Amino acid sequence: MTYLTSNQLKQYNDEGYVAPVNVLTKDEANEIRNEIEFIENKWPQELEGSGRNYVHLISPVFDKISHNEKILNAVESIIGKNILVCGTTLFIKNPSEKGFVSFHQDAKYIGLEPYNWVTAWIAVTDTNEENGCMRMWAGSHKKDLKDHNQKFDEGNLLTRGQTVENVPLEETKPVVLNAGQMSLHHPKIVHGSGLNHSKDRRIGFVIQSYIGSDVDQVLGKMYVQKARGEDNFKYHEYAPRAKQLMNSKDIETKRKANDELNKIFYSGSKKIGKY
Ligand SMILES: O=C(O)CCC(=O)C(=O)O
């Protein structure tokens, strides 16, 4: 049984996130890391920039994780049984780089409404305070969306460097996960993460996000896949599931999906960032 327990649901409702949730074995997490490193070696450009998005469309390994029963059971506990995979992203912090994620709310620029959706952050490597795990401002999901400064700052892994200023660090909690565990977070929770001070990579594979089929995209177009239940709303484009690594048709779908996603992320912005 991997539906959330009443205690886990309480944590999600009270704090805006739940962690850790056990979903993958260490071997399954390693399989993801190997897939990433295989792609990086064989096709060095593929995961660069906005190529870090929608990797589940070009790789059966990521496809399998995005449709994993245990993950979907936990997600169903939050958003109900009609579930679509709406996007995926790799958040990789290499030890030699100065990557970080400024405090932000996912709902600010993504255009998914209503907020019947949840983000699943899968730890591909162990993630802790030393290597820059996420920090959640517990309870912040209960308030309205906040102003974000658009900083486009060096090292920021977010598209616009969007930043909620003056977050009280003492009210944020580290999301420490072993490889194979996940956290689930609310569209409005303020969260971010610091630098990787360790000697190894910190890798998160993020299903960003699982949406209820009742969730529309109010800023543009999105490529989804049915994960569970029914889609009686049919708001979105459908993308085929990857059966083979880097099939040329799938690469084309990933490119189109990213072009559309960029229009959403940069809607109203005068500047375009690295991702
Ligand atoms: O990986 C990180 O440190 C941040 C990821 C994030 O902001 C998200 O998944 O919403």
Coordinates of C-alpha atoms and ligand atoms in Angstrom, one line a residue:
M1 CA 0.0 0.0 0.0
T2 CA 1.6 3.3 -1.0
Y3 CA -1.5 5.5 -0.7
L4 CA -0.6 8.3 1.8
T5 CA -1.5 7.6 5.4
S6 CA -3.7 10.0 7.4
N7 CA -0.5 11.3 9.1
Q8 CA 1.2 12.0 5.7
L9 CA -1.9 13.7 4.4
K10 CA -2.1 15.8 7.5
Q11 CA 1.5 16.8 6.9
Y12 CA 0.7 17.7 3.3
N13 CA -2.4 19.8 4.3
D14 CA -0.7 21.5 7.3
E15 CA 2.7 22.1 5.9
G16 CA 2.3 22.0 2.1
Y17 CA 4.5 19.1 1.5
V18 CA 5.1 15.5 2.6
A19 CA 8.4 13.6 2.8
P20 CA 10.0 11.2 2.8
V21 CA 7.8 8.8 0.8
N22 CA 9.4 5.5 -0.1
V23 CA 8.8 4.8 -3.8
L24 CA 11.8 3.3 -5.6
T25 CA 14.6 0.9 -4.7
K26 CA 18.2 2.1 -4.7
D27 CA 18.6 0.0 -7.9
E28 CA 15.7 1.8 -9.6
A29 CA 17.2 5.2 -8.6
N30 CA 20.6 4.1 -9.9
E31 CA 19.0 3.0 -13.2
I32 CA 17.8 6.6 -13.6
R33 CA 21.2 8.0 -12.9
N34 CA 22.8 5.6 -15.4
E35 CA 20.2 6.7 -18.0
I36 CA 21.0 10.4 -17.4
E37 CA 24.8 9.7 -17.7
F38 CA 24.4 7.5 -20.7
I39 CA 22.4 10.3 -22.5
E40 CA 24.9 13.0 -21.4
N41 CA 27.8 10.9 -22.8
K42 CA 26.1 9.9 -26.1
W43 CA 24.1 13.1 -26.8
P44 CA 25.8 15.9 -24.9
Q45 CA 23.4 18.6 -26.0
E46 CA 20.2 16.7 -25.2
L47 CA 19.7 17.6 -21.5
E48 CA 21.2 21.1 -21.8
G49 CA 19.1 24.2 -21.2
S50 CA 15.4 23.5 -21.7
G51 CA 16.3 20.0 -22.8
R52 CA 16.2 19.1 -19.2
N53 CA 12.4 19.1 -19.5
Y54 CA 10.2 16.3 -20.8
V55 CA 12.9 13.6 -20.7
H56 CA 10.1 11.1 -20.1
L57 CA 9.1 11.6 -23.7
I58 CA 12.4 10.3 -25.1
S59 CA 13.4 7.6 -22.6
P60 CA 11.6 4.5 -21.5
V61 CA 13.4 4.7 -18.1
F62 CA 11.9 8.1 -17.3
D63 CA 8.6 7.0 -18.8
K64 CA 8.4 4.0 -16.4
I65 CA 9.1 6.2 -13.4
S66 CA 6.5 8.8 -14.4
H67 CA 3.9 6.1 -14.6
N68 CA 5.1 4.2 -11.5
E69 CA 2.2 2.7 -9.5
K70 CA 3.6 3.5 -6.0
I71 CA 4.1 7.2 -7.0
L72 CA 0.7 7.4 -8.5
N73 CA -1.0 5.9 -5.4
A74 CA 0.5 8.6 -3.3
V75 CA -0.4 11.3 -5.8
E76 CA -4.0 9.9 -6.0
S77 CA -4.3 10.5 -2.3
I78 CA -3.9 14.2 -3.0
I79 CA -5.4 15.0 -6.4
G80 CA -7.9 12.1 -6.9
K81 CA -8.0 9.3 -9.4
N82 CA -7.9 11.1 -12.7
I83 CA -4.3 11.9 -13.1
L84 CA -2.2 13.2 -16.0
V85 CA 1.6 13.5 -16.3
C86 CA 2.0 17.1 -17.4
G87 CA 5.7 17.5 -17.5
T88 CA 9.1 16.4 -16.1
T89 CA 12.3 18.2 -15.3
L90 CA 15.8 17.2 -14.2
F91 CA 17.3 19.4 -11.4
I92 CA 21.0 18.5 -11.4
K93 CA 23.6 20.2 -9.3
N94 CA 27.1 19.2 -10.1
P95 CA 29.7 19.7 -7.4
S96 CA 31.9 22.0 -9.4
E97 CA 29.0 24.3 -10.4
K98 CA 27.2 27.0 -8.4
G99 CA 23.7 25.8 -9.0
F100 CA 20.9 26.9 -6.6
V101 CA 17.1 27.4 -6.7
S102 CA 15.8 30.7 -5.4
F103 CA 12.7 30.6 -3.1
H104 CA 9.6 30.6 -5.3
Q105 CA 6.1 29.2 -5.8
D106 CA 5.5 26.8 -8.7
A107 CA 2.0 28.2 -9.3
K108 CA 3.3 31.7 -10.0
Y109 CA 4.3 31.2 -13.7
I110 CA 3.0 27.8 -14.8
G111 CA -0.6 28.7 -15.7
L112 CA -2.2 25.5 -14.3
E113 CA -5.6 26.1 -12.8
P114 CA -7.3 25.2 -10.5
Y115 CA -4.5 24.1 -8.2
N116 CA -5.5 20.4 -8.2
W117 CA -1.9 19.4 -8.9
V118 CA 1.1 18.2 -7.1
T119 CA 4.8 18.0 -7.8
A120 CA 6.7 14.8 -7.1
W121 CA 10.5 15.3 -6.5
I122 CA 12.3 11.9 -6.8
A123 CA 15.7 11.7 -5.3
V124 CA 18.0 10.0 -7.8
T125 CA 20.9 10.5 -5.5
D126 CA 20.8 11.0 -1.7
T127 CA 19.9 14.6 -1.0
N128 CA 20.7 16.5 2.2
E129 CA 21.8 19.8 3.5
E130 CA 25.3 19.4 2.4
N131 CA 24.5 18.8 -1.3
G132 CA 21.7 21.4 -1.5
C133 CA 18.4 19.6 -0.8
M134 CA 15.1 21.6 -1.1
R135 CA 13.9 23.7 1.8
M136 CA 10.2 24.2 2.3
W137 CA 8.6 27.2 4.0
A138 CA 6.1 25.1 5.9
G139 CA 2.5 26.5 5.8
S140 CA 3.3 29.1 3.2
H141 CA 0.9 27.3 0.7
K142 CA -2.1 28.6 2.8
K143 CA -1.4 32.2 1.8
D144 CA -1.9 33.9 -1.6
L145 CA 0.7 33.9 -4.4
K146 CA 3.5 36.3 -3.5
D147 CA 5.4 38.9 -5.6
H148 CA 8.5 37.4 -7.2
N149 CA 11.5 39.4 -8.4
Q150 CA 12.9 38.3 -11.7
K151 CA 16.6 38.2 -11.2
F152 CA 18.0 36.0 -14.0
D153 CA 20.9 35.5 -11.7
E154 CA 24.0 33.4 -12.4
G155 CA 23.7 29.8 -11.2
N156 CA 19.9 30.0 -10.6
L157 CA 18.3 26.8 -12.0
L158 CA 14.9 28.5 -12.5
T159 CA 13.9 30.0 -15.8
R160 CA 13.6 33.7 -14.7
G161 CA 15.5 33.5 -11.5
Q162 CA 12.1 34.2 -9.9
T163 CA 12.6 35.0 -6.3
V164 CA 10.4 35.5 -3.2
E165 CA 12.4 37.9 -1.1
N166 CA 12.8 37.8 2.7
V167 CA 11.9 34.2 3.4
P168 CA 12.5 33.5 7.1
L169 CA 15.1 30.7 6.9
E170 CA 14.3 29.5 10.4
E171 CA 10.7 28.7 9.2
T172 CA 12.0 26.6 6.3
K173 CA 12.6 22.8 6.6
P174 CA 15.2 20.7 4.8
V175 CA 13.8 17.9 2.7
V176 CA 16.3 15.1 3.3
L177 CA 15.8 12.1 1.1
N178 CA 17.6 8.9 0.4
A179 CA 18.0 7.9 -3.3
G180 CA 14.6 6.4 -4.3
Q181 CA 12.5 8.4 -1.9
M182 CA 10.3 11.3 -2.9
S183 CA 8.7 14.4 -1.6
L184 CA 5.3 15.8 -2.8
H185 CA 4.7 19.5 -2.7
H186 CA 1.8 21.9 -3.1
P187 CA 1.6 24.4 -6.1
K188 CA 1.8 27.4 -3.7
I189 CA 4.4 26.3 -1.1
V190 CA 7.4 28.6 -1.1
H191 CA 10.6 26.5 -1.6
G192 CA 14.1 26.7 -2.9
S193 CA 17.5 25.1 -2.4
G194 CA 21.2 26.0 -1.9
L195 CA 24.5 25.1 -3.3
N196 CA 25.9 21.6 -3.6
H197 CA 29.0 21.5 -1.2
S198 CA 29.6 17.7 -1.6
K199 CA 31.9 15.9 -4.0
D200 CA 29.1 14.1 -5.9
R201 CA 26.2 15.2 -8.1
R202 CA 22.8 16.0 -6.5
I203 CA 20.1 14.8 -8.9
G204 CA 16.3 15.2 -8.7
F205 CA 13.9 13.9 -11.3
V206 CA 10.8 16.0 -10.9
I207 CA 7.4 15.2 -12.2
Q208 CA 6.3 18.8 -12.6
S209 CA 3.6 18.1 -12.2
Y210 CA 0.9 15.5 -11.8
I211 CA -2.4 17.3 -12.6
G212 CA -6.0 16.3 -12.2
S213 CA -7.7 16.0 -15.6
D214 CA -9.8 19.0 -14.5
V215 CA -6.8 21.3 -14.5
D216 CA -6.5 23.6 -17.5
Q217 CA -3.5 25.5 -18.9
V218 CA -4.5 29.1 -19.0
L219 CA -1.3 30.5 -20.5
G220 CA -0.6 28.1 -23.4
K221 CA -0.4 24.5 -24.5
M222 CA 0.9 21.5 -22.7
Y223 CA 1.7 17.9 -23.7
V224 CA 0.3 15.4 -21.3
Q225 CA 0.0 11.6 -20.9
K226 CA -2.8 9.8 -19.1
A227 CA -1.4 8.2 -15.9
R228 CA -4.6 6.9 -14.3
G229 CA -8.4 7.2 -14.5
E230 CA -10.2 9.2 -17.1
D231 CA -9.7 12.5 -18.9
N232 CA -13.2 13.9 -19.5
F233 CA -12.0 17.4 -20.0
K234 CA -9.5 17.0 -22.8
Y235 CA -7.8 20.3 -22.3
H236 CA -4.3 19.3 -23.4
E237 CA -2.3 17.8 -26.3
Y238 CA -1.4 14.2 -25.8
A239 CA 2.2 12.9 -26.2
P240 CA 3.0 9.3 -27.1
R241 CA 4.8 7.2 -24.5
A242 CA 8.5 6.5 -25.1
K243 CA 9.2 2.9 -26.1
Q244 CA 12.8 3.4 -27.3
L245 CA 15.6 5.7 -26.2
M246 CA 15.9 8.8 -28.4
N247 CA 13.5 7.8 -31.1
S248 CA 13.5 10.6 -33.7
K249 CA 9.7 11.1 -33.6
D250 CA 9.9 11.4 -29.8
I251 CA 12.7 13.8 -30.0
E252 CA 10.6 16.0 -32.2
T253 CA 7.6 15.8 -29.7
K254 CA 10.0 16.8 -26.9
R255 CA 11.2 19.8 -28.9
K256 CA 7.7 20.9 -29.6
A257 CA 6.6 20.4 -26.0
N258 CA 9.6 22.5 -24.9
D259 CA 8.8 25.3 -27.4
E260 CA 5.3 25.5 -26.0
L261 CA 6.6 25.3 -22.4
N262 CA 9.0 28.2 -23.0
K263 CA 6.2 30.4 -24.2
I264 CA 4.4 29.7 -20.9
F265 CA 7.4 30.1 -18.6
Y266 CA 8.4 33.4 -20.3
S267 CA 4.9 34.8 -20.9
G268 CA 5.1 38.5 -20.4
S269 CA 8.9 38.5 -19.8
K270 CA 11.2 40.8 -21.7
K271 CA 14.2 38.5 -21.2
I272 CA 14.8 34.8 -21.8
G273 CA 17.0 32.8 -19.5
K274 CA 19.2 29.7 -19.9
Y275 CA 16.5 27.1 -19.2
Ligands
LIG1 O1 15.6 20.7 -7.1 C1 15.5 21.7 -6.5 O2 16.4 22.1 -5.7 C2 14.3 22.6 -6.6 C3 13.2 22.0 -7.5 C4 11.9 22.7 -7.5 O3 11.9 23.9 -7.2 C5 10.7 22.0 -7.8 O4 10.7 20.8 -8.0 O5 9.6 22.7 -7.7

